[in-house]
mmCIF file of C-alpha atoms in Angstrom:
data_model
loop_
_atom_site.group_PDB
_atom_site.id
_atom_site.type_symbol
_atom_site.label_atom_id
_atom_site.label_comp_id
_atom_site.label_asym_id
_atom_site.label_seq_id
_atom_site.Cartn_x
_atom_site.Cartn_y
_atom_site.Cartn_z
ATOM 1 C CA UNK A 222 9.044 38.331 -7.661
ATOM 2 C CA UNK A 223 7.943 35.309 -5.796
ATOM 3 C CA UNK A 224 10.016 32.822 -8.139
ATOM 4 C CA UNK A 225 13.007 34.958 -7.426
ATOM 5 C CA UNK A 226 12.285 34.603 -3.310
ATOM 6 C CA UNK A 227 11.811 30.524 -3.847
ATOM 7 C CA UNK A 228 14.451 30.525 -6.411
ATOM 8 C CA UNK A 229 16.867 31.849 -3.683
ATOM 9 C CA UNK A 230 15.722 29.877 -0.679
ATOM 10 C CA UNK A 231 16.191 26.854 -3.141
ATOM 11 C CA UNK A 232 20.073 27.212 -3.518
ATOM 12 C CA UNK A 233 20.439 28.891 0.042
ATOM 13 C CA UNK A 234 19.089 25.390 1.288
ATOM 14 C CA UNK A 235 21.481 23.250 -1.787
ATOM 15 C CA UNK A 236 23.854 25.263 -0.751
ATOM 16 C CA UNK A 237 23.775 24.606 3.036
ATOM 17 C CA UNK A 238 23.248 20.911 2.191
ATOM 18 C CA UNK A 239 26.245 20.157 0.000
ATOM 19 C CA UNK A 240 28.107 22.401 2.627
ATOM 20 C CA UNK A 241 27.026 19.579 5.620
ATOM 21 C CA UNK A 242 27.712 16.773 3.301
ATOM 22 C CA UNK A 243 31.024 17.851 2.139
ATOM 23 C CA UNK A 244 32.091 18.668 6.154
ATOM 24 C CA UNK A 245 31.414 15.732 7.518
ATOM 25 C CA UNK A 246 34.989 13.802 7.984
ATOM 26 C CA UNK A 247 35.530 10.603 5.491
ATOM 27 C CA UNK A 248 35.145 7.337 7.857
ATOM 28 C CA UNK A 249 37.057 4.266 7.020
ATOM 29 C CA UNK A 250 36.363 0.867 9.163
ATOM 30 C CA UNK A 251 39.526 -1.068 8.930
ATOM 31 C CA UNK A 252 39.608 -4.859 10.481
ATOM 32 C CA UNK A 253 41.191 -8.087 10.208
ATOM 33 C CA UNK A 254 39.019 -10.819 8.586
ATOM 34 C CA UNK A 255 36.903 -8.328 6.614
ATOM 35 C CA UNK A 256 33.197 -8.443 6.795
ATOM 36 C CA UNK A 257 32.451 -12.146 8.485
ATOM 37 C CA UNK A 258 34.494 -10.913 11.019
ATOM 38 C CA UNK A 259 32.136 -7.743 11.892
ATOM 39 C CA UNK A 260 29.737 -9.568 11.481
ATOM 40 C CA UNK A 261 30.811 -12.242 13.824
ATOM 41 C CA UNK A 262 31.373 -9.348 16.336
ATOM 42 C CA UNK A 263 28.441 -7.862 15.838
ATOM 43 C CA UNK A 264 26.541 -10.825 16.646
ATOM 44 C CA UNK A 265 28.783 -12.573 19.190
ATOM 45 C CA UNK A 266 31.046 -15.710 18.798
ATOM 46 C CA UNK A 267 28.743 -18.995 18.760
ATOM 47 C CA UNK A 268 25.785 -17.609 18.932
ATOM 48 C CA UNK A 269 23.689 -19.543 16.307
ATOM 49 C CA UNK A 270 22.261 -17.299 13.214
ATOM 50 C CA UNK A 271 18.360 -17.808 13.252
ATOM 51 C CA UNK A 272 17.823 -16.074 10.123
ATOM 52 C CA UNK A 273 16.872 -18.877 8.005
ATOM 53 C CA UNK A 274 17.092 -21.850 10.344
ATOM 54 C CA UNK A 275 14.624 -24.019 13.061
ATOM 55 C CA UNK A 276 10.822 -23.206 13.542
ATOM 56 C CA UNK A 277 11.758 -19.699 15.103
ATOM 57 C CA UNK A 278 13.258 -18.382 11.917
ATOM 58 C CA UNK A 279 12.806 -14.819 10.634
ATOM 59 C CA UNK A 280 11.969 -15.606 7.202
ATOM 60 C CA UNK A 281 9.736 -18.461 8.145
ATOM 61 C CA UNK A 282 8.321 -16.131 10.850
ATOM 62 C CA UNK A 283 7.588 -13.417 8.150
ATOM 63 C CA UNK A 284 6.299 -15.441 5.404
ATOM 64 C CA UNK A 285 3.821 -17.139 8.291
ATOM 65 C CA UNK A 286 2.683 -13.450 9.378
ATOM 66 C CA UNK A 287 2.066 -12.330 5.541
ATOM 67 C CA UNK A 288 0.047 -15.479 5.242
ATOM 68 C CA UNK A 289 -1.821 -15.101 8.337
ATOM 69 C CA UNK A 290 -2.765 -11.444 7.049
ATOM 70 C CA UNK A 291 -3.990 -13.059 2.971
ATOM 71 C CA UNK A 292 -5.811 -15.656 5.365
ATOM 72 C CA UNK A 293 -7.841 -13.168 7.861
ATOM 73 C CA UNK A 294 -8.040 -11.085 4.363
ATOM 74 C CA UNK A 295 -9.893 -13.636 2.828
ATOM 75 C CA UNK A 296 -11.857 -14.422 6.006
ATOM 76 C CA UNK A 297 -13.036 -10.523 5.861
ATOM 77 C CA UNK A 298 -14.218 -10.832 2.203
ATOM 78 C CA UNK A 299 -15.843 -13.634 2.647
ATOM 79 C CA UNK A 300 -17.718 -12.357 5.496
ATOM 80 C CA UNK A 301 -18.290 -8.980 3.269
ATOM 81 C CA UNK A 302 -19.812 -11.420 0.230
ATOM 82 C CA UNK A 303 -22.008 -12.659 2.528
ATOM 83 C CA UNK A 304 -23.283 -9.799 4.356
ATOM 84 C CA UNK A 305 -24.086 -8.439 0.502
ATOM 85 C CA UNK A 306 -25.781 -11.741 -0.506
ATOM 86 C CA UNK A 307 -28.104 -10.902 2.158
ATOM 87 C CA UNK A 308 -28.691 -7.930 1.636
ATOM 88 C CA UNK A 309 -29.023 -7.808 -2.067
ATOM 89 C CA UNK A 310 -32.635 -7.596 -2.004
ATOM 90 C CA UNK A 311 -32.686 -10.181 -5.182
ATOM 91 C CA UNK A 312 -31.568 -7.897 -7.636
ATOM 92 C CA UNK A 313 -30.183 -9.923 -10.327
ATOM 93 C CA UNK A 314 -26.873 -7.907 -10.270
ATOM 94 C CA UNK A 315 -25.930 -7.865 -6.738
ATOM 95 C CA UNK A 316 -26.377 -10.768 -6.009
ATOM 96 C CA UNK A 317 -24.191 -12.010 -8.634
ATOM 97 C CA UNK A 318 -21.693 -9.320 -7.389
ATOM 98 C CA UNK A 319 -22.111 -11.122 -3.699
ATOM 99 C CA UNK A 320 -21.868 -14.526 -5.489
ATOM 100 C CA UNK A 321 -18.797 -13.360 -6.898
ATOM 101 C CA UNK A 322 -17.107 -11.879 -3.665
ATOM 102 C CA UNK A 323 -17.604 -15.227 -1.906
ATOM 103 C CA UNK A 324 -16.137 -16.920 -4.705
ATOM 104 C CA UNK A 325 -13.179 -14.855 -4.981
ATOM 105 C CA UNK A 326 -12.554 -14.903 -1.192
ATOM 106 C CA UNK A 327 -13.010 -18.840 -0.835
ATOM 107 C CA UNK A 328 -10.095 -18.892 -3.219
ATOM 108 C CA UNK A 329 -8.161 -16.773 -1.722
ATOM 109 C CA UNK A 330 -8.333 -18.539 1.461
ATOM 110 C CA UNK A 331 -7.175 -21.948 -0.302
ATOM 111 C CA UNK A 332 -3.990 -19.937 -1.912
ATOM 112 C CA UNK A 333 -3.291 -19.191 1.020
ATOM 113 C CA UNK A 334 -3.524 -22.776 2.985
ATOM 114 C CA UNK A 335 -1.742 -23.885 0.100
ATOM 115 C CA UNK A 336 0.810 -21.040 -0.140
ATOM 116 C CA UNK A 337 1.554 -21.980 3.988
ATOM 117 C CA UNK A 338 1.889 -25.351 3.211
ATOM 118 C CA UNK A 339 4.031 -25.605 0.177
ATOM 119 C CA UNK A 340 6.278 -22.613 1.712
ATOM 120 C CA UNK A 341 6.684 -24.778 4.866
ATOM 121 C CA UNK A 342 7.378 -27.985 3.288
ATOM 122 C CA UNK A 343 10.148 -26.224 0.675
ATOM 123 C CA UNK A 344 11.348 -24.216 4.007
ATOM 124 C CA UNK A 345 11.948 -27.596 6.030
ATOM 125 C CA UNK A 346 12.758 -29.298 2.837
ATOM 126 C CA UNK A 347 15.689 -26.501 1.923
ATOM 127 C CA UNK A 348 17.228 -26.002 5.056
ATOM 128 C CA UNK A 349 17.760 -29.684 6.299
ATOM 129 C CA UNK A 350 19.656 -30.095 3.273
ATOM 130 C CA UNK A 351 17.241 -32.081 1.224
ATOM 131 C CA UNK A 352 16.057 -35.979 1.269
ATOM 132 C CA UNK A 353 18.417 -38.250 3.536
ATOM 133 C CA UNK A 354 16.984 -41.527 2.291
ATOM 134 C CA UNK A 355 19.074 -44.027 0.169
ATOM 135 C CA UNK A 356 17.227 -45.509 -2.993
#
Protein backbone atom coordinates (compact mmCIF):
# COMPACT_ATOMS: atom_id res chain seq x y z
CA UNK A 1 0.00 0.00 0.00
CA UNK A 2 2.77 2.33 0.86
CA UNK A 3 4.85 1.44 -2.43
CA UNK A 4 1.75 2.23 -4.37
CA UNK A 5 1.47 5.94 -2.42
CA UNK A 6 5.50 6.53 -3.20
CA UNK A 7 5.15 4.85 -6.46
CA UNK A 8 2.57 7.59 -7.40
CA UNK A 9 4.15 10.65 -5.85
CA UNK A 10 7.28 9.40 -7.87
CA UNK A 11 5.75 9.94 -11.43
CA UNK A 12 3.35 12.81 -10.14
CA UNK A 13 6.77 14.65 -9.38
CA UNK A 14 8.58 13.07 -13.12
CA UNK A 15 5.72 14.04 -14.42
CA UNK A 16 5.58 17.70 -13.25
CA UNK A 17 9.33 17.88 -13.98
CA UNK A 18 9.48 16.86 -17.63
CA UNK A 19 6.26 19.09 -17.87
CA UNK A 20 8.61 22.40 -16.60
CA UNK A 21 11.44 21.28 -18.71
CA UNK A 22 9.59 20.74 -21.83
CA UNK A 23 7.66 24.46 -21.25
CA UNK A 24 10.31 26.41 -20.92
CA UNK A 25 10.81 28.33 -24.49
CA UNK A 26 14.09 27.13 -26.62
CA UNK A 27 16.74 30.18 -26.30
CA UNK A 28 19.11 30.81 -29.09
CA UNK A 29 22.03 33.61 -28.60
CA UNK A 30 22.81 34.78 -32.04
CA UNK A 31 25.96 37.35 -32.55
CA UNK A 32 28.47 38.47 -34.89
CA UNK A 33 32.03 37.23 -34.15
CA UNK A 34 30.84 34.13 -32.26
CA UNK A 35 32.14 33.38 -28.87
CA UNK A 36 35.45 35.84 -28.56
CA UNK A 37 33.12 38.33 -29.25
CA UNK A 38 30.80 37.58 -26.02
CA UNK A 39 33.36 37.13 -24.44
CA UNK A 40 34.99 40.35 -25.30
CA UNK A 41 31.62 41.95 -24.24
CA UNK A 42 31.33 40.30 -21.37
CA UNK A 43 34.52 41.43 -20.12
CA UNK A 44 34.87 44.87 -21.75
CA UNK A 45 37.09 46.02 -24.72
CA UNK A 46 40.89 46.37 -23.47
CA UNK A 47 40.55 45.35 -20.38
CA UNK A 48 43.57 42.97 -19.84
CA UNK A 49 42.60 39.09 -19.02
CA UNK A 50 44.36 38.28 -15.59
CA UNK A 51 43.58 34.75 -15.72
CA UNK A 52 46.91 33.39 -16.27
CA UNK A 53 49.09 36.48 -16.43
CA UNK A 54 51.35 38.98 -13.83
CA UNK A 55 51.77 38.21 -10.01
CA UNK A 56 47.91 38.84 -9.45
CA UNK A 57 46.85 35.91 -11.55
CA UNK A 58 43.98 33.55 -10.67
CA UNK A 59 45.68 30.42 -11.26
CA UNK A 60 48.86 31.56 -9.64
CA UNK A 61 46.63 32.99 -6.86
CA UNK A 62 44.92 29.51 -6.42
CA UNK A 63 47.77 27.26 -6.67
CA UNK A 64 49.57 29.78 -3.88
CA UNK A 65 46.32 29.39 -1.56
CA UNK A 66 46.28 25.37 -2.00
CA UNK A 67 49.91 25.51 -1.06
CA UNK A 68 49.55 27.76 1.77
CA UNK A 69 46.75 25.25 3.11
CA UNK A 70 49.48 21.67 2.45
CA UNK A 71 51.99 24.17 4.25
CA UNK A 72 49.86 25.21 7.56
CA UNK A 73 48.72 21.32 7.09
CA UNK A 74 52.00 20.19 7.62
CA UNK A 75 52.72 22.84 10.27
CA UNK A 76 49.55 21.25 12.27
CA UNK A 77 50.97 17.67 12.04
CA UNK A 78 54.00 18.49 12.96
CA UNK A 79 52.86 20.25 15.94
CA UNK A 80 50.40 17.05 16.56
CA UNK A 81 53.77 14.59 16.31
CA UNK A 82 55.17 16.51 18.76
CA UNK A 83 52.58 17.01 21.25
CA UNK A 84 52.38 12.86 21.03
CA UNK A 85 56.19 12.47 21.40
CA UNK A 86 55.64 14.08 24.62
CA UNK A 87 53.21 12.56 25.72
CA UNK A 88 53.96 9.04 24.81
CA UNK A 89 54.95 8.10 28.17
CA UNK A 90 58.00 5.93 26.50
CA UNK A 91 56.02 3.29 25.24
CA UNK A 92 57.98 1.77 22.57
CA UNK A 93 55.02 2.07 20.09
CA UNK A 94 53.94 5.55 20.43
CA UNK A 95 56.62 6.97 20.35
CA UNK A 96 57.57 5.49 17.17
CA UNK A 97 54.02 6.48 16.00
CA UNK A 98 55.06 10.30 17.16
CA UNK A 99 58.48 9.72 15.48
CA UNK A 100 56.68 8.87 12.51
CA UNK A 101 54.09 11.84 12.43
CA UNK A 102 56.98 14.32 12.63
CA UNK A 103 58.63 12.63 9.94
CA UNK A 104 55.80 12.52 7.68
CA UNK A 105 54.87 16.18 8.37
CA UNK A 106 58.57 17.56 7.91
CA UNK A 107 58.14 16.13 4.45
CA UNK A 108 55.24 17.38 3.73
CA UNK A 109 56.28 20.78 4.51
CA UNK A 110 59.39 20.47 2.01
CA UNK A 111 56.82 19.21 -0.92
CA UNK A 112 55.30 21.87 -0.38
CA UNK A 113 58.28 24.68 -0.41
CA UNK A 114 59.30 22.81 -3.28
CA UNK A 115 55.88 22.41 -4.96
CA UNK A 116 55.66 26.67 -4.49
CA UNK A 117 58.81 27.04 -5.90
CA UNK A 118 58.96 24.88 -8.93
CA UNK A 119 55.14 25.98 -9.70
CA UNK A 120 56.36 29.63 -9.56
CA UNK A 121 59.40 29.31 -11.52
CA UNK A 122 57.40 27.09 -14.47
CA UNK A 123 54.47 29.87 -13.94
CA UNK A 124 56.97 32.89 -14.66
CA UNK A 125 58.92 30.66 -16.89
CA UNK A 126 55.57 29.75 -19.15
CA UNK A 127 53.96 32.88 -19.37
CA UNK A 128 56.92 35.25 -20.37
CA UNK A 129 57.29 33.08 -23.21
CA UNK A 130 60.33 31.16 -22.20
CA UNK A 131 64.31 32.05 -22.09
CA UNK A 132 65.15 35.42 -24.05
CA UNK A 133 68.90 34.88 -23.99
CA UNK A 134 70.95 34.20 -27.23
CA UNK A 135 73.57 31.26 -26.98
Amino acid sequence: MIKEYISKITIGLLTIGFGIVLATAPVSALGEGGAPAGINAARGDNTPSNLANGDSSIVRRAINIMLFGVGVLSVVMLIFGGFRYVISGGKKESVTNAKNTILYAIIGLLIAVFAYAIINFVLSAALSGGSTTNV
